[in-house]
mmCIF file with all atom_site columns, C-alpha atoms in Angstrom:
data_model
loop_
_atom_site.group_PDB
_atom_site.id
_atom_site.type_symbol
_atom_site.label_atom_id
_atom_site.label_alt_id
_atom_site.label_comp_id
_atom_site.label_asym_id
_atom_site.label_entity_id
_atom_site.label_seq_id
_atom_site.pdbx_PDB_ins_code
_atom_site.Cartn_x
_atom_site.Cartn_y
_atom_site.Cartn_z
_atom_site.occupancy
_atom_site.B_iso_or_equiv
_atom_site.pdbx_formal_charge
_atom_site.auth_seq_id
_atom_site.auth_comp_id
_atom_site.auth_asym_id
_atom_site.auth_atom_id
_atom_site.pdbx_PDB_model_num
ATOM 1   C CA . UNK A 1 1   ? -28.404 -54.718 -155.706 1.00 0.00 ? 1424 UNK A CA 1
ATOM 2   C CA . UNK A 1 2   ? -28.117 -51.110 -154.614 1.00 0.00 ? 1425 UNK A CA 1
ATOM 3   C CA . UNK A 1 3   ? -31.720 -50.152 -155.481 1.00 0.00 ? 1426 UNK A CA 1
ATOM 4   C CA . UNK A 1 4   ? -35.152 -51.750 -155.004 1.00 0.00 ? 1427 UNK A CA 1
ATOM 5   C CA . UNK A 1 5   ? -35.097 -53.790 -158.225 1.00 0.00 ? 1428 UNK A CA 1
ATOM 6   C CA . UNK A 1 6   ? -35.879 -54.009 -161.912 1.00 0.00 ? 1429 UNK A CA 1
ATOM 7   C CA . UNK A 1 7   ? -39.362 -53.901 -163.401 1.00 0.00 ? 1430 UNK A CA 1
ATOM 8   C CA . UNK A 1 8   ? -40.757 -54.545 -166.843 1.00 0.00 ? 1431 UNK A CA 1
ATOM 9   C CA . UNK A 1 9   ? -42.621 -51.640 -168.449 1.00 0.00 ? 1432 UNK A CA 1
ATOM 10  C CA . UNK A 1 10  ? -45.931 -53.428 -167.769 1.00 0.00 ? 1433 UNK A CA 1
ATOM 11  C CA . UNK A 1 11  ? -45.064 -53.929 -164.096 1.00 0.00 ? 1434 UNK A CA 1
ATOM 12  C CA . UNK A 1 12  ? -44.186 -50.231 -163.883 1.00 0.00 ? 1435 UNK A CA 1
ATOM 13  C CA . UNK A 1 13  ? -47.517 -49.270 -165.471 1.00 0.00 ? 1436 UNK A CA 1
ATOM 14  C CA . UNK A 1 14  ? -49.385 -51.507 -163.010 1.00 0.00 ? 1437 UNK A CA 1
ATOM 15  C CA . UNK A 1 15  ? -47.641 -49.883 -160.028 1.00 0.00 ? 1438 UNK A CA 1
ATOM 16  C CA . UNK A 1 16  ? -48.378 -46.409 -161.393 1.00 0.00 ? 1439 UNK A CA 1
ATOM 17  C CA . UNK A 1 17  ? -52.042 -47.386 -161.809 1.00 0.00 ? 1440 UNK A CA 1
ATOM 18  C CA . UNK A 1 18  ? -52.380 -48.979 -158.359 1.00 0.00 ? 1441 UNK A CA 1
ATOM 19  C CA . UNK A 1 19  ? -50.312 -46.632 -156.183 1.00 0.00 ? 1442 UNK A CA 1
ATOM 20  C CA . UNK A 1 20  ? -51.483 -43.007 -156.221 1.00 0.00 ? 1443 UNK A CA 1
ATOM 21  C CA . UNK A 1 21  ? -48.114 -41.910 -154.820 1.00 0.00 ? 1444 UNK A CA 1
ATOM 22  C CA . UNK A 1 22  ? -45.952 -43.781 -157.350 1.00 0.00 ? 1445 UNK A CA 1
ATOM 23  C CA . UNK A 1 23  ? -43.891 -41.517 -159.603 1.00 0.00 ? 1446 UNK A CA 1
ATOM 24  C CA . UNK A 1 24  ? -42.433 -42.136 -163.068 1.00 0.00 ? 1447 UNK A CA 1
ATOM 25  C CA . UNK A 1 25  ? -39.171 -40.263 -163.679 1.00 0.00 ? 1448 UNK A CA 1
ATOM 26  C CA . UNK A 1 26  ? -37.909 -40.205 -167.268 1.00 0.00 ? 1449 UNK A CA 1
ATOM 27  C CA . UNK A 1 27  ? -34.148 -39.605 -167.115 1.00 0.00 ? 1450 UNK A CA 1
ATOM 28  C CA . UNK A 1 28  ? -33.466 -39.380 -170.849 1.00 0.00 ? 1451 UNK A CA 1
ATOM 29  C CA . UNK A 1 29  ? -32.256 -36.191 -172.513 1.00 0.00 ? 1452 UNK A CA 1
ATOM 30  C CA . UNK A 1 30  ? -34.353 -33.266 -173.695 1.00 0.00 ? 1453 UNK A CA 1
ATOM 31  C CA . UNK A 1 31  ? -33.565 -34.320 -177.258 1.00 0.00 ? 1454 UNK A CA 1
ATOM 32  C CA . UNK A 1 32  ? -34.984 -37.795 -176.621 1.00 0.00 ? 1455 UNK A CA 1
ATOM 33  C CA . UNK A 1 33  ? -38.126 -36.385 -175.034 1.00 0.00 ? 1456 UNK A CA 1
ATOM 34  C CA . UNK A 1 34  ? -38.610 -34.046 -177.995 1.00 0.00 ? 1457 UNK A CA 1
ATOM 35  C CA . UNK A 1 35  ? -37.827 -36.393 -180.862 1.00 0.00 ? 1458 UNK A CA 1
ATOM 36  C CA . UNK A 1 36  ? -38.656 -39.878 -179.560 1.00 0.00 ? 1459 UNK A CA 1
ATOM 37  C CA . UNK A 1 37  ? -41.616 -39.137 -177.282 1.00 0.00 ? 1460 UNK A CA 1
ATOM 38  C CA . UNK A 1 38  ? -42.535 -39.530 -173.628 1.00 0.00 ? 1461 UNK A CA 1
ATOM 39  C CA . UNK A 1 39  ? -44.785 -41.844 -171.631 1.00 0.00 ? 1462 UNK A CA 1
ATOM 40  C CA . UNK A 1 40  ? -48.339 -40.548 -171.302 1.00 0.00 ? 1463 UNK A CA 1
ATOM 41  C CA . UNK A 1 41  ? -49.896 -40.930 -167.857 1.00 0.00 ? 1464 UNK A CA 1
ATOM 42  C CA . UNK A 1 42  ? -52.935 -38.661 -168.159 1.00 0.00 ? 1465 UNK A CA 1
ATOM 43  C CA . UNK A 1 43  ? -55.371 -41.579 -167.947 1.00 0.00 ? 1466 UNK A CA 1
ATOM 44  C CA . UNK A 1 44  ? -53.896 -42.269 -164.515 1.00 0.00 ? 1467 UNK A CA 1
ATOM 45  C CA . UNK A 1 45  ? -54.206 -38.614 -163.506 1.00 0.00 ? 1468 UNK A CA 1
ATOM 46  C CA . UNK A 1 46  ? -50.414 -38.273 -163.370 1.00 0.00 ? 1469 UNK A CA 1
ATOM 47  C CA . UNK A 1 47  ? -47.602 -36.563 -165.212 1.00 0.00 ? 1470 UNK A CA 1
ATOM 48  C CA . UNK A 1 48  ? -44.143 -37.899 -165.963 1.00 0.00 ? 1471 UNK A CA 1
ATOM 49  C CA . UNK A 1 49  ? -41.310 -36.165 -164.137 1.00 0.00 ? 1472 UNK A CA 1
ATOM 50  C CA . UNK A 1 50  ? -38.625 -35.237 -166.678 1.00 0.00 ? 1473 UNK A CA 1
ATOM 51  C CA . UNK A 1 51  ? -35.101 -34.930 -165.256 1.00 0.00 ? 1474 UNK A CA 1
ATOM 52  C CA . UNK A 1 52  ? -32.020 -35.526 -167.394 1.00 0.00 ? 1475 UNK A CA 1
ATOM 53  C CA . UNK A 1 53  ? -29.482 -37.998 -165.975 1.00 0.00 ? 1476 UNK A CA 1
ATOM 54  C CA . UNK A 1 54  ? -26.912 -36.755 -168.497 1.00 0.00 ? 1477 UNK A CA 1
ATOM 55  C CA . UNK A 1 55  ? -27.134 -33.692 -170.697 1.00 0.00 ? 1478 UNK A CA 1
ATOM 56  C CA . UNK A 1 56  ? -27.257 -33.565 -174.467 1.00 0.00 ? 1479 UNK A CA 1
ATOM 57  C CA . UNK A 1 57  ? -25.055 -33.176 -176.458 1.00 0.00 ? 1480 UNK A CA 1
ATOM 58  C CA . UNK A 1 58  ? -22.051 -33.278 -174.117 1.00 0.00 ? 1481 UNK A CA 1
ATOM 59  C CA . UNK A 1 59  ? -23.109 -36.365 -172.119 1.00 0.00 ? 1482 UNK A CA 1
ATOM 60  C CA . UNK A 1 60  ? -22.137 -34.764 -168.805 1.00 0.00 ? 1483 UNK A CA 1
ATOM 61  C CA . UNK A 1 61  ? -23.828 -36.159 -165.706 1.00 0.00 ? 1484 UNK A CA 1
ATOM 62  C CA . UNK A 1 62  ? -26.456 -33.888 -164.193 1.00 0.00 ? 1485 UNK A CA 1
ATOM 63  C CA . UNK A 1 63  ? -24.879 -32.777 -160.909 1.00 0.00 ? 1486 UNK A CA 1
ATOM 64  C CA . UNK A 1 64  ? -28.259 -31.415 -159.728 1.00 0.00 ? 1487 UNK A CA 1
ATOM 65  C CA . UNK A 1 65  ? -30.173 -34.659 -160.294 1.00 0.00 ? 1488 UNK A CA 1
ATOM 66  C CA . UNK A 1 66  ? -31.081 -35.336 -156.638 1.00 0.00 ? 1489 UNK A CA 1
ATOM 67  C CA . UNK A 1 67  ? -31.970 -31.697 -156.028 1.00 0.00 ? 1490 UNK A CA 1
ATOM 68  C CA . UNK A 1 68  ? -34.243 -31.682 -159.094 1.00 0.00 ? 1491 UNK A CA 1
ATOM 69  C CA . UNK A 1 69  ? -35.793 -34.980 -158.013 1.00 0.00 ? 1492 UNK A CA 1
ATOM 70  C CA . UNK A 1 70  ? -36.627 -33.524 -154.610 1.00 0.00 ? 1493 UNK A CA 1
ATOM 71  C CA . UNK A 1 71  ? -37.848 -30.262 -156.179 1.00 0.00 ? 1494 UNK A CA 1
ATOM 72  C CA . UNK A 1 72  ? -40.265 -32.366 -158.253 1.00 0.00 ? 1495 UNK A CA 1
ATOM 73  C CA . UNK A 1 73  ? -41.842 -33.576 -155.007 1.00 0.00 ? 1496 UNK A CA 1
ATOM 74  C CA . UNK A 1 74  ? -40.247 -37.017 -154.729 1.00 0.00 ? 1497 UNK A CA 1
ATOM 75  C CA . UNK A 1 75  ? -40.033 -38.140 -151.103 1.00 0.00 ? 1498 UNK A CA 1
ATOM 76  C CA . UNK A 1 76  ? -38.369 -41.100 -149.411 1.00 0.00 ? 1499 UNK A CA 1
ATOM 77  C CA . UNK A 1 77  ? -41.787 -42.792 -149.169 1.00 0.00 ? 1500 UNK A CA 1
ATOM 78  C CA . UNK A 1 78  ? -42.685 -42.710 -152.875 1.00 0.00 ? 1501 UNK A CA 1
ATOM 79  C CA . UNK A 1 79  ? -42.282 -45.667 -155.187 1.00 0.00 ? 1502 UNK A CA 1
ATOM 80  C CA . UNK A 1 80  ? -40.111 -44.075 -157.865 1.00 0.00 ? 1503 UNK A CA 1
ATOM 81  C CA . UNK A 1 81  ? -39.804 -45.764 -161.243 1.00 0.00 ? 1504 UNK A CA 1
ATOM 82  C CA . UNK A 1 82  ? -36.886 -44.616 -163.382 1.00 0.00 ? 1505 UNK A CA 1
ATOM 83  C CA . UNK A 1 83  ? -36.999 -44.870 -167.169 1.00 0.00 ? 1506 UNK A CA 1
ATOM 84  C CA . UNK A 1 84  ? -34.379 -44.211 -169.851 1.00 0.00 ? 1507 UNK A CA 1
ATOM 85  C CA . UNK A 1 85  ? -34.020 -45.427 -173.437 1.00 0.00 ? 1508 UNK A CA 1
ATOM 86  C CA . UNK A 1 86  ? -32.872 -48.985 -172.709 1.00 0.00 ? 1509 UNK A CA 1
ATOM 87  C CA . UNK A 1 87  ? -32.695 -49.423 -168.937 1.00 0.00 ? 1510 UNK A CA 1
ATOM 88  C CA . UNK A 1 88  ? -29.020 -48.512 -168.470 1.00 0.00 ? 1511 UNK A CA 1
ATOM 89  C CA . UNK A 1 89  ? -28.950 -44.872 -167.378 1.00 0.00 ? 1512 UNK A CA 1
ATOM 90  C CA . UNK A 1 90  ? -31.988 -45.446 -165.193 1.00 0.00 ? 1513 UNK A CA 1
ATOM 91  C CA . UNK A 1 91  ? -29.979 -47.925 -163.079 1.00 0.00 ? 1514 UNK A CA 1
ATOM 92  C CA . UNK A 1 92  ? -27.660 -45.082 -162.076 1.00 0.00 ? 1515 UNK A CA 1
ATOM 93  C CA . UNK A 1 93  ? -30.646 -42.868 -161.302 1.00 0.00 ? 1516 UNK A CA 1
ATOM 94  C CA . UNK A 1 94  ? -32.221 -45.579 -159.123 1.00 0.00 ? 1517 UNK A CA 1
ATOM 95  C CA . UNK A 1 95  ? -28.930 -46.150 -157.302 1.00 0.00 ? 1518 UNK A CA 1
ATOM 96  C CA . UNK A 1 96  ? -28.466 -42.426 -156.685 1.00 0.00 ? 1519 UNK A CA 1
ATOM 97  C CA . UNK A 1 97  ? -32.036 -41.992 -155.418 1.00 0.00 ? 1520 UNK A CA 1
ATOM 98  C CA . UNK A 1 98  ? -31.581 -44.983 -153.110 1.00 0.00 ? 1521 UNK A CA 1
ATOM 99  C CA . UNK A 1 99  ? -28.358 -43.518 -151.743 1.00 0.00 ? 1522 UNK A CA 1
ATOM 100 C CA . UNK A 1 100 ? -30.300 -40.321 -151.004 1.00 0.00 ? 1523 UNK A CA 1
ATOM 101 C CA . UNK A 1 101 ? -32.943 -42.195 -148.986 1.00 0.00 ? 1524 UNK A CA 1
ATOM 102 C CA . UNK A 1 102 ? -35.591 -43.292 -151.504 1.00 0.00 ? 1525 UNK A CA 1
ATOM 103 C CA . UNK A 1 103 ? -36.207 -46.871 -150.351 1.00 0.00 ? 1526 UNK A CA 1
ATOM 104 C CA . UNK A 1 104 ? -38.405 -47.866 -153.307 1.00 0.00 ? 1527 UNK A CA 1
ATOM 105 C CA . UNK A 1 105 ? -36.375 -46.709 -156.311 1.00 0.00 ? 1528 UNK A CA 1
ATOM 106 C CA . UNK A 1 106 ? -36.844 -49.037 -159.301 1.00 0.00 ? 1529 UNK A CA 1
ATOM 107 C CA . UNK A 1 107 ? -35.293 -49.345 -162.741 1.00 0.00 ? 1530 UNK A CA 1
ATOM 108 C CA . UNK A 1 108 ? -37.547 -50.045 -165.735 1.00 0.00 ? 1531 UNK A CA 1
ATOM 109 C CA . UNK A 1 109 ? -35.233 -52.585 -167.287 1.00 0.00 ? 1532 UNK A CA 1
ATOM 110 C CA . UNK A 1 110 ? -36.345 -52.419 -170.934 1.00 0.00 ? 1533 UNK A CA 1
ATOM 111 C CA . UNK A 1 111 ? -36.585 -48.642 -170.991 1.00 0.00 ? 1534 UNK A CA 1
ATOM 112 C CA . UNK A 1 112 ? -38.671 -46.619 -173.406 1.00 0.00 ? 1535 UNK A CA 1
ATOM 113 C CA . UNK A 1 113 ? -37.342 -48.229 -176.601 1.00 0.00 ? 1536 UNK A CA 1
ATOM 114 C CA . UNK A 1 114 ? -35.274 -51.212 -175.454 1.00 0.00 ? 1537 UNK A CA 1
ATOM 115 C CA . UNK A 1 115 ? -31.769 -52.244 -176.372 1.00 0.00 ? 1538 UNK A CA 1
ATOM 116 C CA . UNK A 1 116 ? -30.707 -52.732 -179.970 1.00 0.00 ? 1539 UNK A CA 1
ATOM 117 C CA . UNK A 1 117 ? -31.439 -56.017 -181.709 1.00 0.00 ? 1540 UNK A CA 1
ATOM 118 C CA . UNK A 1 118 ? -29.073 -58.017 -183.957 1.00 0.00 ? 1541 UNK A CA 1
ATOM 119 C CA . UNK A 1 119 ? -29.665 -55.472 -186.754 1.00 0.00 ? 1542 UNK A CA 1
ATOM 120 C CA . UNK A 1 120 ? -28.922 -52.481 -184.533 1.00 0.00 ? 1543 UNK A CA 1
ATOM 121 C CA . UNK A 1 121 ? -32.586 -51.451 -184.297 1.00 0.00 ? 1544 UNK A CA 1
ATOM 122 C CA . UNK A 1 122 ? -34.546 -50.498 -181.204 1.00 0.00 ? 1545 UNK A CA 1
ATOM 123 C CA . UNK A 1 123 ? -38.239 -50.933 -180.538 1.00 0.00 ? 1546 UNK A CA 1
ATOM 124 C CA . UNK A 1 124 ? -38.610 -54.706 -180.156 1.00 0.00 ? 1547 UNK A CA 1
ATOM 125 C CA . UNK A 1 125 ? -39.009 -54.368 -176.374 1.00 0.00 ? 1548 UNK A CA 1
ATOM 126 C CA . UNK A 1 126 ? -39.643 -51.462 -174.035 1.00 0.00 ? 1549 UNK A CA 1
ATOM 127 C CA . UNK A 1 127 ? -42.458 -49.108 -173.063 1.00 0.00 ? 1550 UNK A CA 1
ATOM 128 C CA . UNK A 1 128 ? -43.436 -48.269 -176.643 1.00 0.00 ? 1551 UNK A CA 1
ATOM 129 C CA . UNK A 1 129 ? -43.204 -51.864 -177.912 1.00 0.00 ? 1552 UNK A CA 1
ATOM 130 C CA . UNK A 1 130 ? -45.464 -53.030 -175.055 1.00 0.00 ? 1553 UNK A CA 1
ATOM 131 C CA . UNK A 1 131 ? -48.136 -50.666 -176.365 1.00 0.00 ? 1554 UNK A CA 1
ATOM 132 C CA . UNK A 1 132 ? -48.199 -48.547 -173.219 1.00 0.00 ? 1555 UNK A CA 1
ATOM 133 C CA . UNK A 1 133 ? -49.444 -44.960 -173.631 1.00 0.00 ? 1556 UNK A CA 1
ATOM 134 C CA . UNK A 1 134 ? -46.971 -42.418 -174.969 1.00 0.00 ? 1557 UNK A CA 1
ATOM 135 C CA . UNK A 1 135 ? -46.977 -39.212 -176.992 1.00 0.00 ? 1558 UNK A CA 1
ATOM 136 C CA . UNK A 1 136 ? -44.739 -37.093 -179.157 1.00 0.00 ? 1559 UNK A CA 1
ATOM 137 C CA . UNK A 1 137 ? -43.684 -33.918 -177.412 1.00 0.00 ? 1560 UNK A CA 1
#
């Protein structure tokens, strides 16, 4: 594995609650943040870092991802938890952060909404389905 590992949304929440230096980075698109919602960390005294992995609507990879991550204050010593819709794009973000020196870069494997079920619907697993705090933007 070319990053620190995969976490469930609950494990990610627990790390964010226990480690004051842990950072949640949501790598979904601006459209997803606006229309689907974002994790809410205010009860932990934290804010989610929002950095697109790919842009909407063209799906082009964000060539400034690492620079934006560093500009957001992420250091090599932080535990950094990457979140996308279903846990796919966030793998790439965790791998890229690891390659840049972040030793504790994790993927939240179920994402914000989880993968689709047999009926093509999301929301059975993931951050929202676990009942973790979130808000509409």
